PDB file of C-alpha atoms and ligand atoms in Angstrom:
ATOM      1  CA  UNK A 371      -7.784  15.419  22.043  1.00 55.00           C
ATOM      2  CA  UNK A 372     -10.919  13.008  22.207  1.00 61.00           C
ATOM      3  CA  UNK A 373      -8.740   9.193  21.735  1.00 68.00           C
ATOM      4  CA  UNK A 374      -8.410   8.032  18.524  1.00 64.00           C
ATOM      5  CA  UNK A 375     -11.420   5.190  17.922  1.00 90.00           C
ATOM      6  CA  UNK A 376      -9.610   3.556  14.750  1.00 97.00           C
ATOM      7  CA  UNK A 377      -5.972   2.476  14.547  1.00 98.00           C
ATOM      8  CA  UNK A 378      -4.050   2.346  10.947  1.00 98.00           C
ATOM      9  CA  UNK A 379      -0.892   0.235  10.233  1.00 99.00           C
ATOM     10  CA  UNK A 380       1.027   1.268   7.106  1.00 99.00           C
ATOM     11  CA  UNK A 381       2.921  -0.782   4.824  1.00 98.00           C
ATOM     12  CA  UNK A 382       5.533   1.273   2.811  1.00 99.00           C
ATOM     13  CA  UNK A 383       8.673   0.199   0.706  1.00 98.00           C
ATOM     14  CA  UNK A 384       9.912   3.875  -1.137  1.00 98.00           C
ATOM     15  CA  UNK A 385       9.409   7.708  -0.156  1.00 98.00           C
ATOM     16  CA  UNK A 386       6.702   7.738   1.927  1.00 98.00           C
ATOM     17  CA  UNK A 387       4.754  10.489   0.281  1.00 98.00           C
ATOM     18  CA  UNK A 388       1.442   8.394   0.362  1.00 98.00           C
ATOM     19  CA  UNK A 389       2.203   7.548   4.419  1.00 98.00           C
ATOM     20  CA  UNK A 390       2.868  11.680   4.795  1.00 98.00           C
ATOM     21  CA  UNK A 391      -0.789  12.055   3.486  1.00 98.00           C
ATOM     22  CA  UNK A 392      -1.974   9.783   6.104  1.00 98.00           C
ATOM     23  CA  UNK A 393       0.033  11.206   8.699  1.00 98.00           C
ATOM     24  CA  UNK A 394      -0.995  14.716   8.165  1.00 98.00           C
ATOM     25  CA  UNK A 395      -4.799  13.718   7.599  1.00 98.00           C
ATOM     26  CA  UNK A 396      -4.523  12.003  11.011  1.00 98.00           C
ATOM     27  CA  UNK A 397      -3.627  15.055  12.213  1.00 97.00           C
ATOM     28  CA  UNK A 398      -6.267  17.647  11.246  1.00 95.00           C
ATOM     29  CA  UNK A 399      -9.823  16.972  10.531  1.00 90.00           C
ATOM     30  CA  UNK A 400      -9.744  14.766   7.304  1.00 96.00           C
ATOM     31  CA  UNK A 401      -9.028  11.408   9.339  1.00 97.00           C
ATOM     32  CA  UNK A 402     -10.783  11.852  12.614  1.00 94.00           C
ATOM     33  CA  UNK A 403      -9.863   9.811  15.767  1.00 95.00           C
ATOM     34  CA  UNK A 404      -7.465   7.829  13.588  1.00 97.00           C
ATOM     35  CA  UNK A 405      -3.776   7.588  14.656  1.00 97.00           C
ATOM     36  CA  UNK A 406      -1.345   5.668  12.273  1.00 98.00           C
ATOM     37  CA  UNK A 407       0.112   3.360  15.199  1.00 98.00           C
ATOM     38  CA  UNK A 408       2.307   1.459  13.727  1.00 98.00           C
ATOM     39  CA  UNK A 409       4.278   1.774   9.594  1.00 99.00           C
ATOM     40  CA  UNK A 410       6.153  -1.502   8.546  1.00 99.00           C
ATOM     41  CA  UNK A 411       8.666  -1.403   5.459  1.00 98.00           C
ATOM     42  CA  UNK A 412      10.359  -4.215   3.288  1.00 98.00           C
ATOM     43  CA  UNK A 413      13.102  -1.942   2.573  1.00 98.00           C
ATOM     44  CA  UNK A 414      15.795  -0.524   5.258  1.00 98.00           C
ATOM     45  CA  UNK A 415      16.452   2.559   3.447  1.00 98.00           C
ATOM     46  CA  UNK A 416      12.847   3.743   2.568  1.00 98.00           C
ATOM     47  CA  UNK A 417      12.395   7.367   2.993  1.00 98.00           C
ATOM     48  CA  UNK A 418       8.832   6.694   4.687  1.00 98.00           C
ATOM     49  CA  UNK A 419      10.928   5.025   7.705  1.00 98.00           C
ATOM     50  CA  UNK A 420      12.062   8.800   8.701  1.00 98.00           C
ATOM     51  CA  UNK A 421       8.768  10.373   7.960  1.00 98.00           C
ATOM     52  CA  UNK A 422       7.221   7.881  10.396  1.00 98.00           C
ATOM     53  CA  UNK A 423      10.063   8.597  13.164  1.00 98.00           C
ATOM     54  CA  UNK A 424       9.641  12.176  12.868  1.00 98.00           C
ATOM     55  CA  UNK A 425       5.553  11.273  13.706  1.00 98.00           C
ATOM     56  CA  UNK A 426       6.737   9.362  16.680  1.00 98.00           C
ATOM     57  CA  UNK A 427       5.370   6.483  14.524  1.00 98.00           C
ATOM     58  CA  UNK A 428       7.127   3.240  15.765  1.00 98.00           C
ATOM     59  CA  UNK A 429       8.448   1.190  12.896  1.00 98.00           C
ATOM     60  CA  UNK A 430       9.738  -2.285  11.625  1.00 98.00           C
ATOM     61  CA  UNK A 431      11.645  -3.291   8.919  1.00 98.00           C
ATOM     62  CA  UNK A 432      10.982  -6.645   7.710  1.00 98.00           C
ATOM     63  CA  UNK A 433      13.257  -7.898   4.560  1.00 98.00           C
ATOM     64  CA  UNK A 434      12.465 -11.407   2.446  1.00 98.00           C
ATOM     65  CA  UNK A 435      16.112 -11.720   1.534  1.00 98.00           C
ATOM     66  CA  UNK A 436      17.195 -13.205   5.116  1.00 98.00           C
ATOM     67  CA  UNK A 437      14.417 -15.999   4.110  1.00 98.00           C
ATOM     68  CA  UNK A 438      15.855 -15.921   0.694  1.00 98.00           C
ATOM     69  CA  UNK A 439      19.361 -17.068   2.327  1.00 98.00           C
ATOM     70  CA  UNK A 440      17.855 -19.506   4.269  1.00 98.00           C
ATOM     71  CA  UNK A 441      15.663 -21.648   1.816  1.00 98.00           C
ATOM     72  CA  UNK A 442      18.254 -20.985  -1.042  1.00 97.00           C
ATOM     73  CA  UNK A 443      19.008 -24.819  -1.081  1.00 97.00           C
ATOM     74  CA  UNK A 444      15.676 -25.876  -0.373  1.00 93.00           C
ATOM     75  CA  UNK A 445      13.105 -27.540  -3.158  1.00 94.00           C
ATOM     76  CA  UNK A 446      10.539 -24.667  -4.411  1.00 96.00           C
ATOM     77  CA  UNK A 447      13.070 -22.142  -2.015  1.00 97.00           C
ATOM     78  CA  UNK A 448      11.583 -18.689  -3.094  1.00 97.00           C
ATOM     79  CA  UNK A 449       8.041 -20.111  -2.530  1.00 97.00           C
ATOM     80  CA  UNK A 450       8.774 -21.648   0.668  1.00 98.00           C
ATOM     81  CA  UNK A 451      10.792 -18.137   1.659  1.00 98.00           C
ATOM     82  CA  UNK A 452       7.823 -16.308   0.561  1.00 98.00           C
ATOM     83  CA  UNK A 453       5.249 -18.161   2.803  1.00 98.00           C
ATOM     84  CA  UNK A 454       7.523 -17.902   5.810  1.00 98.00           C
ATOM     85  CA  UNK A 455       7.960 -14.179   5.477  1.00 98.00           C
ATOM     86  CA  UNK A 456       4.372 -13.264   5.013  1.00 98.00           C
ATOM     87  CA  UNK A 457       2.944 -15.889   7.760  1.00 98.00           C
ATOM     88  CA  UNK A 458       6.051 -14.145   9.617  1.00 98.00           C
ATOM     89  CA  UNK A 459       4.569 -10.554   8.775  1.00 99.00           C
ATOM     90  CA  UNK A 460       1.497 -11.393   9.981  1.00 98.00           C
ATOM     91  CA  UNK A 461       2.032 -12.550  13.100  1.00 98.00           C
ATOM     92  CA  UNK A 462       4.942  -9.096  13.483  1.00 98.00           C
ATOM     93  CA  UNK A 463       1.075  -7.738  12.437  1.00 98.00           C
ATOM     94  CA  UNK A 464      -1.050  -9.704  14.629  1.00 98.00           C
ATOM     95  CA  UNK A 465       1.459  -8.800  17.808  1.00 98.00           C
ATOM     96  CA  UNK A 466       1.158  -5.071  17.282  1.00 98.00           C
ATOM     97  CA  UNK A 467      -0.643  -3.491  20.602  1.00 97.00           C
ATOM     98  CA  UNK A 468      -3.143  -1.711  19.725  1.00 96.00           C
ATOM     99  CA  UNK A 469      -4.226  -4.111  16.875  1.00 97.00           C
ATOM    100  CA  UNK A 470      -4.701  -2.180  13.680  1.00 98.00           C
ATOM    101  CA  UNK A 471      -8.485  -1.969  12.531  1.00 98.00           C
ATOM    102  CA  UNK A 472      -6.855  -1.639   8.797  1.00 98.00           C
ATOM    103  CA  UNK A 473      -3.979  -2.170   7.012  1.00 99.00           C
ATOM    104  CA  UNK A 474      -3.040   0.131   4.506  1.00 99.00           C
ATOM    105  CA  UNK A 475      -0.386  -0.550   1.941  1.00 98.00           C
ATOM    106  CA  UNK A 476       1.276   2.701   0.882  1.00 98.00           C
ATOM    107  CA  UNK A 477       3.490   1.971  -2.041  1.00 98.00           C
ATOM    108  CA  UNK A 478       3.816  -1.612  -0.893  1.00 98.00           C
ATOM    109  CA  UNK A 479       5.940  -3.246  -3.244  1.00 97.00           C
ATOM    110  CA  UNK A 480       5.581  -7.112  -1.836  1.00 98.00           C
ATOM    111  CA  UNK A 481       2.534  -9.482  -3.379  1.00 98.00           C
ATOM    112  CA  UNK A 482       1.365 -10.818  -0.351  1.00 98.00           C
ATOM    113  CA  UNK A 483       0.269 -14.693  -0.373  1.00 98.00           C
ATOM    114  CA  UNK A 484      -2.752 -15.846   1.692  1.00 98.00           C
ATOM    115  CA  UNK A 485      -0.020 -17.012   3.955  1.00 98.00           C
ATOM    116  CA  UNK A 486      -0.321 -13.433   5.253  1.00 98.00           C
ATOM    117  CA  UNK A 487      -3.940 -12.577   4.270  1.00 98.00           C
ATOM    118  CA  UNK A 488      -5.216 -15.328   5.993  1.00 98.00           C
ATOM    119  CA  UNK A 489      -4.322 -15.195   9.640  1.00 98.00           C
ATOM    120  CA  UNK A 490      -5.455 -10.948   8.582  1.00 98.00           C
ATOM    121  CA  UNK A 491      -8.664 -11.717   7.785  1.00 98.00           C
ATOM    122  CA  UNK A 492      -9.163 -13.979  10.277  1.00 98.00           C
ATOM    123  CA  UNK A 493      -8.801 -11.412  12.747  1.00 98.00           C
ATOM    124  CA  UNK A 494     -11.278  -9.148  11.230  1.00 98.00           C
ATOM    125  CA  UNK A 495      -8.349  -6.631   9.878  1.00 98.00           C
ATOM    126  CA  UNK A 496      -9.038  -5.356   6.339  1.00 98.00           C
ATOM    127  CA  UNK A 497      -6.143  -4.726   3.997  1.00 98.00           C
ATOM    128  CA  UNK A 498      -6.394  -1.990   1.295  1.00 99.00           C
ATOM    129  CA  UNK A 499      -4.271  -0.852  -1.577  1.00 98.00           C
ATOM    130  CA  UNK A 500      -3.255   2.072  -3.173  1.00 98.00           C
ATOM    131  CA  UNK A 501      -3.005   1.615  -6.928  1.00 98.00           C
ATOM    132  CA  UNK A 502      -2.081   4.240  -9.627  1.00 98.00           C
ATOM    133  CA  UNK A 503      -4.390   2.426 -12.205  1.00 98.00           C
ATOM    134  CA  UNK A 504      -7.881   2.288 -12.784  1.00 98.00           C
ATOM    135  CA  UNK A 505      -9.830  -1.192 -11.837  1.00 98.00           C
ATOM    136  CA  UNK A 506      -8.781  -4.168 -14.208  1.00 98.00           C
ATOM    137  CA  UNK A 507      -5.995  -2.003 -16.141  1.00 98.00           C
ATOM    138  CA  UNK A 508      -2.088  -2.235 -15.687  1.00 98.00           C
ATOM    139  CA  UNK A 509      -2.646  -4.365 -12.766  1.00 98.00           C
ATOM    140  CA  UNK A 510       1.146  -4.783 -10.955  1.00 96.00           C
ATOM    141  CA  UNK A 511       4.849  -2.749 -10.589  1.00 96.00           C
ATOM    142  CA  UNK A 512       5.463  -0.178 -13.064  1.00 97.00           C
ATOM    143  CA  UNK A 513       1.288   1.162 -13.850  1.00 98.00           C
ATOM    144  CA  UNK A 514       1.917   4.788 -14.862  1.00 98.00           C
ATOM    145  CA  UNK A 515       4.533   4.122 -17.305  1.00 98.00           C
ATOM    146  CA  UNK A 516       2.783   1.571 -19.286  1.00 98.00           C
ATOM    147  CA  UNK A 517      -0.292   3.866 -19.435  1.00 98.00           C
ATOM    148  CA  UNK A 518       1.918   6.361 -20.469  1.00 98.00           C
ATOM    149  CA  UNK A 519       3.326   4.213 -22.615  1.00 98.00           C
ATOM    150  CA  UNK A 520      -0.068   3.076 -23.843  1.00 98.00           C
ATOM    151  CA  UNK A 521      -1.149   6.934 -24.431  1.00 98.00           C
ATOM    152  CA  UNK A 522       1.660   7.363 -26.630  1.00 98.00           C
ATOM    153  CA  UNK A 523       0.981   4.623 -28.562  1.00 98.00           C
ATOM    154  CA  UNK A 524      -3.063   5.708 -28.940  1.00 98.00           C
ATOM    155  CA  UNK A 525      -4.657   2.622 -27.377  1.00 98.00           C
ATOM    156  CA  UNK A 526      -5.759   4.935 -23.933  1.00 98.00           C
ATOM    157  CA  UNK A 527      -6.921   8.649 -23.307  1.00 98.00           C
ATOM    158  CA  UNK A 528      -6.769   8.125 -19.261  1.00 98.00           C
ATOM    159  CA  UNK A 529      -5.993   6.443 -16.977  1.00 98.00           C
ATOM    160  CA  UNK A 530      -6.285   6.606 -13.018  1.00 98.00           C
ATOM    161  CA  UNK A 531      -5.986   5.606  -9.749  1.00 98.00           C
ATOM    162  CA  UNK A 532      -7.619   3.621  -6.882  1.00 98.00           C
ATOM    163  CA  UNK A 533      -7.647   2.385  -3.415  1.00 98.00           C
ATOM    164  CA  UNK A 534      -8.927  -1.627  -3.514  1.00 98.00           C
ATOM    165  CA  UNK A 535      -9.565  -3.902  -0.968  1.00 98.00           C
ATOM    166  CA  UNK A 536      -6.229  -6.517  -1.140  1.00 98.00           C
ATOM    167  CA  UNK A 537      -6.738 -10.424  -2.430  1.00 98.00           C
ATOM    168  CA  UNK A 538      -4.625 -13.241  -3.611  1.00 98.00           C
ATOM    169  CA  UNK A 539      -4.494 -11.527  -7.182  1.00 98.00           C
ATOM    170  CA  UNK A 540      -2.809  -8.210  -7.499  1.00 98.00           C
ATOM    171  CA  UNK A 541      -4.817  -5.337  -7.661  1.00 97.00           C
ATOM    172  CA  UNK A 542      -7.618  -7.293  -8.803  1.00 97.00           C
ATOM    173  CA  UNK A 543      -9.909  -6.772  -5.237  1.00 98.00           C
ATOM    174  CA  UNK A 544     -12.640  -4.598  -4.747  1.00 98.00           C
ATOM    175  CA  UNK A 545     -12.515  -0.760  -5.414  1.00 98.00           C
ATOM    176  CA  UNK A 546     -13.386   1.385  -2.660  1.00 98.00           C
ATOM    177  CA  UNK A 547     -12.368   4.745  -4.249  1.00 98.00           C
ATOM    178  CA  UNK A 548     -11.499   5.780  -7.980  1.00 98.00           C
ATOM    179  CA  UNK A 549     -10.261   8.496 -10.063  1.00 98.00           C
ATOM    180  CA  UNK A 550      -9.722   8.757 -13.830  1.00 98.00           C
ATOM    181  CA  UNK A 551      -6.584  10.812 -14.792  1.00 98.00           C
ATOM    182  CA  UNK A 552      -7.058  12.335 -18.228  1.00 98.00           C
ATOM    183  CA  UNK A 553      -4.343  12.229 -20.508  1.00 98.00           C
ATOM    184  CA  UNK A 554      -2.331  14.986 -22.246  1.00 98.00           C
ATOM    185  CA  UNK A 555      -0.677  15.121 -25.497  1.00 98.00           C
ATOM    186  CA  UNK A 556       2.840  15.970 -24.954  1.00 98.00           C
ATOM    187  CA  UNK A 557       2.963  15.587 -21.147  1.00 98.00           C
ATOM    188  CA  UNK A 558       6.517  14.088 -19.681  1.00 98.00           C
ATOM    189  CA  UNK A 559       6.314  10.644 -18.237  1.00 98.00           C
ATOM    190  CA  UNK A 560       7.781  12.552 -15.296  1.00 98.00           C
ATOM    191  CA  UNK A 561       5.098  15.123 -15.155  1.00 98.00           C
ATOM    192  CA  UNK A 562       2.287  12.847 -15.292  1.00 98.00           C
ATOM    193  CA  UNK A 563       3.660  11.131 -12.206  1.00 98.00           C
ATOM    194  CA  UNK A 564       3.364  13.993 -10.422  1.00 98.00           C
ATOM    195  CA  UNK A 565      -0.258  14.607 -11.246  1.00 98.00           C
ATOM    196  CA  UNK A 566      -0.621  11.046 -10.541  1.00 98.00           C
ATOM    197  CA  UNK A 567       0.842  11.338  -6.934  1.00 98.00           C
ATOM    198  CA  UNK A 568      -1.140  14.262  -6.088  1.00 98.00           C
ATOM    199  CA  UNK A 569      -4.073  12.487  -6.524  1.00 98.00           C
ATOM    200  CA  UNK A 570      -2.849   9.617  -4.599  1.00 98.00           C
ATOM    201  CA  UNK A 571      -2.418  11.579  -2.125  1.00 98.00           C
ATOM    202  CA  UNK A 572      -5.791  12.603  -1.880  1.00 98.00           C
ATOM    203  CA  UNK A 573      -7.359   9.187  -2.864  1.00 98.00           C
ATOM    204  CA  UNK A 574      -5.507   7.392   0.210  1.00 98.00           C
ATOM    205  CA  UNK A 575      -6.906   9.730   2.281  1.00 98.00           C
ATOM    206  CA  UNK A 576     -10.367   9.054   1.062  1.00 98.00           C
ATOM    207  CA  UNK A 577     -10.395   5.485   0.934  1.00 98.00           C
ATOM    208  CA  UNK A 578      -9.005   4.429   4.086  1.00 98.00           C
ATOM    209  CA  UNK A 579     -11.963   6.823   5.514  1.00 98.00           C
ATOM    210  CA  UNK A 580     -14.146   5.205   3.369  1.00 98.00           C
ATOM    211  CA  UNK A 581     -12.924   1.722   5.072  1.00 98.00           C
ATOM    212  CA  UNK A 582     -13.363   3.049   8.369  1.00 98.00           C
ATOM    213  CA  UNK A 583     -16.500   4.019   7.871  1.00 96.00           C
ATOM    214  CA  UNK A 584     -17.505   0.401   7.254  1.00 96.00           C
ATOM    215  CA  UNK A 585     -16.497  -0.625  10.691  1.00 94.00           C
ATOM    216  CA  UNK A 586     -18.900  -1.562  13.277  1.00 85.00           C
ATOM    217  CA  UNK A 587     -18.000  -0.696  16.346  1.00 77.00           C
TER     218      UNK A 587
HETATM  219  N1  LIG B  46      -1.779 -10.223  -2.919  1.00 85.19           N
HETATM  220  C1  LIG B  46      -1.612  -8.918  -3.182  1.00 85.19           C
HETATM  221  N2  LIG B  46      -0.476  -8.315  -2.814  1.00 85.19           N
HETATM  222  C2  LIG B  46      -0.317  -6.997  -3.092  1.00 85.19           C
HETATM  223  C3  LIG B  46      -1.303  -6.278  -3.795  1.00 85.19           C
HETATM  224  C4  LIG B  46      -2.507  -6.951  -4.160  1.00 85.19           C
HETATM  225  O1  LIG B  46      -3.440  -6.358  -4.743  1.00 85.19           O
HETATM  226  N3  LIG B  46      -2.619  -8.266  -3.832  1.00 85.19           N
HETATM  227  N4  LIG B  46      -1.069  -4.947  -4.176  1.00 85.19           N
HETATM  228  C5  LIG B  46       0.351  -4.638  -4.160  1.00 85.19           C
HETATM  229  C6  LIG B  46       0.811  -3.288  -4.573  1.00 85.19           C
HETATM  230  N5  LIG B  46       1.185  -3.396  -5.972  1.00 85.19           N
HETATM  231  C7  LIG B  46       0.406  -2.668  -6.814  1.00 85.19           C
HETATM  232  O2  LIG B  46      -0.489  -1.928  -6.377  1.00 85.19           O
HETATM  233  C8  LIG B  46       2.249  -4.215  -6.405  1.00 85.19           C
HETATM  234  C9  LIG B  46       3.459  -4.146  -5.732  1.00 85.19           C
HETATM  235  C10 LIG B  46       4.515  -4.955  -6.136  1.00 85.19           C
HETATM  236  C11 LIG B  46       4.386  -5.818  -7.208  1.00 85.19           C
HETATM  237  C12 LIG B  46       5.518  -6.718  -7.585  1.00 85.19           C
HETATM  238  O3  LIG B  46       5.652  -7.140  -8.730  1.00 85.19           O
HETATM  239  N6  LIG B  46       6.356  -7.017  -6.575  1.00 85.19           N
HETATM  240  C13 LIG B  46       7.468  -7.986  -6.739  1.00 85.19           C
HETATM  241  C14 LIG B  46       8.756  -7.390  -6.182  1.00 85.19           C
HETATM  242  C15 LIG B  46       9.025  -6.041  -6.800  1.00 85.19           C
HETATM  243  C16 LIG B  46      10.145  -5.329  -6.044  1.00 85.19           C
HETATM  244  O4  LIG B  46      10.558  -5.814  -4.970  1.00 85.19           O
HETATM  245  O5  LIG B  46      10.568  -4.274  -6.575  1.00 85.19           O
HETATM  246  C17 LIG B  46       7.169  -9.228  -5.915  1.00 85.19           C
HETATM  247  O6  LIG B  46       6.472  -9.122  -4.868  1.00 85.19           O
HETATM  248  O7  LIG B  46       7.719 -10.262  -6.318  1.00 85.19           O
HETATM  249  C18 LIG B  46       3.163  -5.895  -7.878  1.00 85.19           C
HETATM  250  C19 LIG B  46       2.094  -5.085  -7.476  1.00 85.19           C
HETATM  251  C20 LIG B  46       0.941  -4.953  -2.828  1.00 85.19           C
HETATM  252  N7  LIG B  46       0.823  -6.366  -2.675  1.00 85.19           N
HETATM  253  N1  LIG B  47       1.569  -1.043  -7.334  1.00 85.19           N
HETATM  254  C1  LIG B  47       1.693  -0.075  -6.299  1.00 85.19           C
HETATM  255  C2  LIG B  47       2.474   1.104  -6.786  1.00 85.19           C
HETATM  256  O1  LIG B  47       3.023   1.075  -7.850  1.00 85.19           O
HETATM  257  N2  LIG B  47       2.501   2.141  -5.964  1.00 85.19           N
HETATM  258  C3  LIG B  47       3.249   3.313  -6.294  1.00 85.19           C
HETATM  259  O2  LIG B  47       4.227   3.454  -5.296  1.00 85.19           O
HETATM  260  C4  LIG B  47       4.383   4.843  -5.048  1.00 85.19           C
HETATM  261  C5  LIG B  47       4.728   4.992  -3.605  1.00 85.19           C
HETATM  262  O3  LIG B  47       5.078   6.306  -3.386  1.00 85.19           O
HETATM  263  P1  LIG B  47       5.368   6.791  -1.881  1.00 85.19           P
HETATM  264  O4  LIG B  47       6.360   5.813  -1.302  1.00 85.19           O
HETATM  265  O5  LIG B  47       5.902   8.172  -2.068  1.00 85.19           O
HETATM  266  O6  LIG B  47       4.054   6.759  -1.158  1.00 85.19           O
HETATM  267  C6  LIG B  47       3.066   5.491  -5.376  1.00 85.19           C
HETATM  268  O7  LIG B  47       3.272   6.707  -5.993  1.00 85.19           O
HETATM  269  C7  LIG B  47       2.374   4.515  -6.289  1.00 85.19           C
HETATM  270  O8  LIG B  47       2.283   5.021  -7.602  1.00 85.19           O
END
């Protein structure tokens, strides 16, 4: 096998279903000379740690609550924690060897402050995001069940999902990839998740090719 030009690092926090894409993508045609070469989660007991270890992935856990403890008497604490875990992410980021070309959150579930984003971009990484919601809708935790929720109530007929470039404000960067999800009368909150995740599936695939392709090498 030719070696892999691009290097991915994955952020997860749940299942791992999105990172399994990526994993089997790298391995067959749909990701060429990619290699996933590092995944980071915020949560010790996410699923998407063991997927990684079975793919030989190597992986770090990285938790806010330690910094939680430690500014918990300190003015403006859970901002102060927060900048000190994501300039601490970044440079747990910044240390990896090989240096990701992109970082792709997976089911994510941290807001990053430019207290990570900066020292990212400033090494040329790009960041992108998996969101099950179309650009400038249901922006945040929790997106298919308020469109569901929305549905029922008449004020949408779809919804979607996208892959966006990651800013300060949530889900509000740049689309790289979208799909509207049409939606059914009568459909189970549960069942439109799935339909929902099967599309993600696909959609993280495509966009983090699509933001390879975009680097000059
Ligand atoms: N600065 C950014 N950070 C993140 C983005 C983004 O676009 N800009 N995308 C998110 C992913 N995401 C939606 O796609 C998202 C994840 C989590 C939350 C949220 O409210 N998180 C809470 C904690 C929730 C929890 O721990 O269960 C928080 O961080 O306080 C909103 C949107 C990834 N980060
Ligand atoms: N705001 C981001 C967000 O809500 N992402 C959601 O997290 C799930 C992660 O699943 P996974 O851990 O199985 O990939 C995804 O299905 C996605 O809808």
């Amino acid at each position: 096998m030719s070696t892999p030009h691009f290097n991915l690092a994955v952020l997860i926090s749940g299942n791992g279903s999105n990172l399994q894409a990526l994993i089997d993508a790298c391995a067959s045609s749909a990701l060429p000379n990619t290699r996933i070469t590092h995944v980071i989660s915020n949560r010790k007991a996410a699923y998407g740690l063991e997927r990684a270890k079975k793919a030989s992935i190597p992986t770090s856990y990285h938790n806010l609550v330690p910094y939680k403890k430690k500014h918990a008497e300190t003015l403006d604490g859970a901002q102060v924690a927060r900048a000190e875990y994501d300039a601490d992410l970044a440079k747990i980021v910044l240390n990896l060897d090989p240096r990701p070309d992109v970082i792709v959150c997976a089911g994510w579930m941290h807001i990053v402050t430019p207290d990570f984003l900066n020292p990212i971009a400033e090494a040329d990484i790009k960041i992108i995001n998996l969101h099950p919601a179309l650009p400038g809708e249901f922006a945040g935790a929790g997106a298919i069940e308020r469109a569901w929720q929305a549905f029922q109530k008449g004020d949408i007929k779809r919804t979607g999902v996208m892959i966006h470039e990651v800013i300060a404000e949530v889900d509000a960067g740049k689309a790289i990839v979208t799909q509207e999800v049409p939606l059914r009368e009568g459909e189970s909150l549960e069942d439109l998740e799935q339909r929902i995740h099967g599309i993600e599936h696909e959609l993280i695939v495509e966009g983090t090719r699509r933001t390879l392709a975009t680097i000059k090498r």
